[in-house]
Structures are given as C-alpha cells and as structure tokens.
Amino acid sequence: MKTIASASNTLLLVLSSCGVGGSLTNAFMSPQQSTYTPLSYQRNTPLTHLPSPSNNAQPQSSQSSSTCLHLAELSGGITEVWNSYLDALEANPLLVKSITAGVILGAADLSGQALQQAIATNNDDDNMELSTNNNNSNSVDIARFLRFAFFGFILQAPWNHFYYQILDGALPPTEDPFTSTTAIKVVIDQFIQAPIFTVIIFGFLGVLEGKSLDSIKEQLDEDYVDTMLANWKLWVPATAVNIAFCPPILRVLFLNVVFFFWSIFLSLKLNKD
C-alpha cells in the first residue's frame, strides 16, 4: 500500500510539473483531500450558450395569447355586426332586406361580368372581335350593374318579403321541419310563385335595359324553359332548406345569399349577346 501511495504521489507530482490543472490533480487525490464538488462545477460553468427554457416559453406564450386575443376581437366584432344587423332587421325589415338584396345582386352582376369577360378572353374564335372591341370587353358595364342592384332593391326583396308573409300566414311554420306543410309550401313556391316571378324578372330587367315588349317576348320564348329547368335544380332544394330550417325573419336573407349565384346565371343568360 505504501508503494502504491508513493507511486501515486510521484505521478501527481509529475502531472503538476507538466502544467495539468488542479481539477485533474484533485481527481487523483483522496476524498478527504479533494476540493471538487458537482454543485460548485455546475454553478461556475457558463451556460449562456444554452437556450433558456424560460426565455423561450415567454415569447411563445405571448404570441399565443396575442393570436387568441385577435381571434376573440374578430369574433366579437362579427358578433356585434350580426347583432346590429338583426336589430335593424327587426326595426325596419323591408328596408334592410331591400338594401341587402341590392348590394348582393349588384355584386352578383359584377361577378357575372368578370366571368363573362374571362370566357370571352379565352375564346380563340373571338380574338378578332375582341381586338376591335377591346375597350368594351375590358370595362365594367355600370348601367348593367345598376339595373341588377335596382332590381334587388325595388323588386326582388319586396316581392319575397310580402310573399313569405302571405305564405306563412296561410300555412304557419311548424316546429318539425319535415312535415306535409313544408312540402306543400315548397311546391307552391317553386311551381306557382317561381314561374310567375321569373316572367316578371325578364320583363323588369328588359324594360330597364330599354327593350321593346316584342324583344322581351322573344327572349322569353328562347330562354324561359331553360331558365326554369335550371331554376328548379337550384331552388327546389334551397327552398326546402329555407322553409324547413330558417326563421321567418331570416328567410329573405337566406334567399338573397342563394340569389347571388342565381343572379350570376341570370346576368349571363340575359346578357349573352
């Protein structure tokens, strides 16, 4: 044992003379003589190069909170606008429905014009005609837009406002959406009201456009049947949903939303020339 201790001391003396740090020397010392402790090493070792979990967690938490706050504000703003709309609808139902219809149908015609221009631009057979009528093809027809907006404001919304009042008065809404009453109302709407109103649409927009009665009649002869067939494909299911599930005060609003897409079809149909 003395020989081993002597050899160890000799080795430590040689290492120290070679400049090896004290920490390594302490590792060869007896436990009683060693000054190394894990805690002192951890405290003194620089950790600035390591990511700090607390510093990272804070920005992520802030970003998450900020996102949630923006979503909550957006949701609150939408809810506030919707509640204001419902209040206005209850206070002035006809006026609010008319303004809504005018905005939606005007936007629908603008969409129809954009679609019509895109189709015309991609039609290789009409390149020569497009080159000679470039200004007309690339500009918005303001008069046409105003006709559809006026149609929504002065005719479409008031017609449906009073029509649904009469229909619901004659056949009151039922709590159960799937009843014979709902089916009867859909039949009345689509096979009595819709054919009549479609003729009125052709006539009303034709008069606003300056067409003669003979020209309007000719357009009805050409397009009425196709229009009604397309009408039933869209409006039979839409009317069933409207009558079965929508509160009476929101029926014209639902109809206006669906009418946006229907008006694009009408806009293209009535202005195909």
Coordinates of C-alpha atoms in Angstrom, one line a residue:
M1 CA 0.0 0.0 0.0
K2 CA 2.9 2.3 0.8
T3 CA 4.4 1.5 -2.6
I4 CA 1.1 2.4 -4.3
A5 CA 0.7 5.6 -2.4
S6 CA 4.3 6.5 -3.2
A7 CA 3.7 5.8 -6.8
S8 CA 0.5 7.9 -6.9
N9 CA 2.2 10.8 -5.2
T10 CA 5.1 10.6 -7.7
L11 CA 2.6 10.5 -10.7
L12 CA 0.7 13.6 -9.3
L13 CA 4.0 15.4 -8.9
V14 CA 4.9 14.7 -12.5
L15 CA 1.5 15.9 -13.7
S16 CA 1.6 19.1 -11.7
S17 CA 5.0 19.8 -13.1
C18 CA 3.7 19.4 -16.6
G19 CA 1.0 22.1 -16.0
V20 CA -2.1 19.9 -15.8
G21 CA -4.9 21.8 -14.0
G22 CA -5.7 21.4 -10.3
S23 CA -9.1 19.8 -11.0
L24 CA -7.4 16.8 -12.6
T25 CA -4.9 16.6 -9.8
N26 CA -7.8 16.7 -7.3
A27 CA -9.3 13.7 -9.1
F28 CA -6.4 11.6 -8.1
M29 CA -6.4 12.8 -4.5
S30 CA -8.1 11.0 -1.7
P31 CA -11.7 12.0 -1.0
Q32 CA -10.6 13.8 2.2
Q33 CA -8.2 16.0 0.2
S34 CA -10.3 16.7 -2.9
T35 CA -11.9 20.2 -3.3
Y36 CA -14.2 19.2 -6.3
T37 CA -17.9 19.3 -5.8
P38 CA -20.5 18.8 -8.5
L39 CA -22.6 21.7 -7.3
S40 CA -19.6 24.2 -7.5
Y41 CA -18.9 22.9 -11.0
Q42 CA -22.5 23.5 -12.2
R43 CA -22.6 26.9 -10.7
N44 CA -19.3 28.0 -12.2
T45 CA -19.8 26.5 -15.7
P46 CA -21.0 29.2 -18.2
L47 CA -24.4 28.2 -19.7
T48 CA -25.0 31.3 -21.8
H49 CA -24.7 29.3 -25.0
L50 CA -27.6 27.0 -24.0
P51 CA -31.2 28.0 -24.8
S52 CA -33.1 29.2 -21.8
P53 CA -36.4 27.4 -21.5
S54 CA -38.0 30.2 -19.5
N55 CA -36.9 32.8 -22.1
N56 CA -38.3 30.7 -25.0
A57 CA -41.6 29.9 -23.3
Q58 CA -42.4 33.6 -22.7
P59 CA -42.4 34.7 -26.4
Q60 CA -44.4 31.6 -27.4
S61 CA -46.9 32.3 -24.6
S62 CA -47.1 35.9 -25.7
Q63 CA -47.6 35.1 -29.3
S64 CA -50.3 32.5 -28.5
S65 CA -52.1 35.0 -26.2
S66 CA -51.8 37.7 -28.9
T67 CA -53.3 35.3 -31.5
C68 CA -56.1 34.3 -29.2
L69 CA -56.8 37.9 -28.4
H70 CA -57.0 38.9 -32.1
L71 CA -59.3 36.0 -32.8
A72 CA -61.5 36.9 -29.9
E73 CA -61.7 40.5 -31.0
L74 CA -62.5 39.4 -34.6
S75 CA -65.2 37.1 -33.3
G76 CA -66.6 39.8 -31.1
G77 CA -66.7 42.2 -33.9
I78 CA -68.5 39.8 -36.2
T79 CA -71.0 39.0 -33.5
E80 CA -71.6 42.7 -32.9
V81 CA -72.1 43.4 -36.6
W82 CA -74.5 40.4 -36.8
N83 CA -76.5 41.5 -33.7
S84 CA -76.7 45.1 -35.1
Y85 CA -78.0 43.7 -38.4
L86 CA -80.7 41.6 -36.6
D87 CA -81.7 44.7 -34.6
A88 CA -82.0 46.7 -37.8
L89 CA -83.9 43.9 -39.5
E90 CA -86.5 43.8 -36.7
A91 CA -86.8 47.5 -36.6
N92 CA -87.1 48.1 -40.4
P93 CA -87.5 44.6 -42.1
L94 CA -88.4 45.7 -45.6
L95 CA -85.8 48.5 -45.9
V96 CA -83.0 46.3 -44.6
K97 CA -84.0 43.4 -46.8
S98 CA -84.1 45.7 -49.8
I99 CA -80.7 47.2 -49.2
T100 CA -79.2 43.7 -48.6
A101 CA -80.7 42.5 -51.8
G102 CA -79.5 45.5 -53.8
V103 CA -75.9 45.0 -52.5
I104 CA -75.9 41.2 -53.1
L105 CA -77.5 41.3 -56.6
G106 CA -75.2 44.2 -57.7
A107 CA -72.2 42.2 -56.6
A108 CA -73.6 39.2 -58.4
D109 CA -73.8 41.1 -61.7
L110 CA -70.2 42.3 -61.3
S111 CA -69.1 38.7 -60.7
G112 CA -71.1 37.7 -63.8
Q113 CA -69.4 40.4 -65.9
A114 CA -66.0 39.3 -64.7
L115 CA -66.8 35.7 -65.6
Q116 CA -68.2 36.7 -69.0
Q117 CA -65.1 38.7 -69.8
A118 CA -62.9 35.8 -68.8
I119 CA -64.8 33.4 -71.0
A120 CA -64.6 35.9 -73.9
T121 CA -60.9 36.4 -73.4
N122 CA -60.2 32.7 -73.6
N123 CA -62.3 32.1 -76.6
D124 CA -59.9 31.9 -79.5
D125 CA -62.6 32.2 -82.1
D126 CA -63.5 35.7 -81.0
N127 CA -59.9 37.1 -81.0
M128 CA -60.6 39.3 -83.9
E129 CA -63.8 40.7 -82.4
L130 CA -62.1 41.2 -79.1
S131 CA -59.3 43.2 -80.7
T132 CA -61.9 45.6 -82.3
N133 CA -64.0 45.9 -79.2
N134 CA -61.2 45.8 -76.5
N135 CA -62.4 48.9 -74.6
N136 CA -65.9 47.5 -74.3
S137 CA -64.8 44.0 -73.3
N138 CA -62.5 45.1 -70.6
S139 CA -64.7 47.7 -68.9
V140 CA -67.4 47.3 -66.3
D141 CA -70.9 47.9 -67.6
I142 CA -72.1 50.3 -64.9
A143 CA -75.6 50.5 -66.3
R144 CA -76.0 46.7 -66.2
F145 CA -74.7 46.7 -62.6
L146 CA -77.1 49.4 -61.5
R147 CA -80.0 47.5 -63.2
F148 CA -79.4 44.4 -61.1
A149 CA -78.8 46.4 -57.9
F150 CA -82.0 48.3 -58.5
F151 CA -83.9 45.1 -59.3
G152 CA -82.8 43.6 -56.0
F153 CA -83.7 46.8 -54.0
I154 CA -87.0 47.6 -55.6
L155 CA -88.5 44.3 -56.7
Q156 CA -86.8 41.1 -55.5
A157 CA -86.7 41.9 -51.8
P158 CA -90.1 43.5 -51.5
W159 CA -91.7 40.7 -53.6
N160 CA -90.3 38.0 -51.4
H161 CA -90.9 39.9 -48.2
F162 CA -94.6 40.1 -48.8
Y163 CA -94.8 36.7 -50.5
Y164 CA -93.4 34.9 -47.4
Q165 CA -95.7 36.9 -45.2
I166 CA -98.7 35.7 -47.2
L167 CA -97.4 32.1 -47.4
D168 CA -96.6 31.8 -43.7
G169 CA -99.9 33.4 -42.9
A170 CA -101.8 30.8 -44.9
L171 CA -99.6 27.9 -43.8
P172 CA -97.9 28.8 -40.5
P173 CA -94.4 27.4 -39.9
T174 CA -94.2 24.1 -38.0
E175 CA -91.6 23.1 -35.3
D176 CA -90.9 19.9 -37.1
P177 CA -89.1 20.8 -40.4
F178 CA -90.2 17.5 -42.2
T179 CA -93.9 17.9 -42.5
S180 CA -96.5 17.9 -45.2
T181 CA -96.8 21.7 -44.6
T182 CA -93.2 22.2 -45.6
A183 CA -93.7 20.0 -48.7
I184 CA -96.8 21.9 -49.8
K185 CA -95.1 25.3 -49.3
V186 CA -92.1 24.2 -51.4
V187 CA -94.5 23.1 -54.2
I188 CA -96.4 26.4 -54.1
D189 CA -93.1 28.3 -54.1
Q190 CA -91.4 26.5 -57.0
F191 CA -94.3 25.6 -59.2
I192 CA -96.6 28.6 -58.8
Q193 CA -94.6 31.5 -57.5
A194 CA -91.3 30.9 -59.3
P195 CA -92.7 30.6 -62.8
I196 CA -94.6 33.9 -62.4
F197 CA -91.7 35.7 -60.8
T198 CA -89.3 34.6 -63.5
V199 CA -91.5 36.2 -66.2
I200 CA -91.5 39.4 -64.1
I201 CA -87.7 39.3 -63.9
F202 CA -87.4 39.0 -67.6
G203 CA -89.9 41.8 -68.2
F204 CA -88.5 44.1 -65.4
L205 CA -84.8 43.9 -66.5
G206 CA -85.8 44.1 -70.2
V207 CA -87.7 47.4 -69.6
L208 CA -84.8 48.8 -67.6
E209 CA -82.5 47.9 -70.5
G210 CA -84.8 49.7 -73.0
K211 CA -86.0 46.6 -74.8
S212 CA -89.3 46.6 -76.6
L213 CA -92.1 44.3 -75.5
D214 CA -91.6 42.2 -78.7
S215 CA -87.9 41.8 -77.8
I216 CA -88.8 40.7 -74.3
K217 CA -91.3 38.2 -75.5
E218 CA -88.8 36.9 -78.0
Q219 CA -86.2 36.4 -75.2
L220 CA -88.8 34.6 -73.1
D221 CA -89.6 32.3 -76.0
E222 CA -85.9 31.5 -76.3
D223 CA -84.7 31.3 -72.7
Y224 CA -87.7 30.8 -70.4
V225 CA -87.8 27.0 -70.4
D226 CA -84.1 26.6 -69.9
T227 CA -84.2 29.1 -67.2
M228 CA -86.9 27.3 -65.3
L229 CA -85.2 24.0 -65.6
A230 CA -82.0 25.5 -64.1
N231 CA -84.2 27.3 -61.5
W232 CA -85.7 24.0 -60.2
K233 CA -82.2 22.3 -60.0
L234 CA -81.1 25.1 -57.6
W235 CA -84.2 26.4 -55.9
V236 CA -86.2 23.3 -55.1
P237 CA -83.6 22.1 -52.5
A238 CA -82.7 25.7 -51.5
T239 CA -86.4 26.5 -50.9
A240 CA -86.8 23.3 -48.9
V241 CA -83.9 24.2 -46.6
N242 CA -85.2 27.8 -46.3
I243 CA -88.8 26.9 -45.4
A244 CA -87.8 24.0 -43.1
F245 CA -84.9 25.5 -41.1
C246 CA -84.7 29.3 -41.4
P247 CA -86.7 31.5 -39.0
P248 CA -89.2 33.6 -41.0
I249 CA -87.3 36.8 -40.4
L250 CA -84.2 35.4 -42.0
R251 CA -85.8 33.7 -45.0
V252 CA -85.3 36.6 -47.4
L253 CA -81.6 36.9 -46.2
F254 CA -81.1 33.2 -47.0
L255 CA -82.8 33.7 -50.3
N256 CA -80.6 36.7 -51.1
V257 CA -77.4 34.6 -50.4
V258 CA -78.6 31.9 -52.8
F259 CA -79.8 34.5 -55.2
F260 CA -76.2 35.8 -55.5
F261 CA -75.3 32.7 -57.5
W262 CA -78.7 32.6 -59.3
S263 CA -78.2 36.2 -60.3
I264 CA -74.8 35.4 -61.9
F265 CA -76.7 32.8 -64.1
L266 CA -79.4 35.3 -64.9
S267 CA -76.8 38.0 -65.7
L268 CA -75.1 35.7 -68.2
K269 CA -78.4 34.5 -69.6
L270 CA -80.0 37.8 -70.1
N271 CA -76.8 39.5 -71.5
K272 CA -75.4 36.6 -73.6
D273 CA -75.4 38.7 -76.7

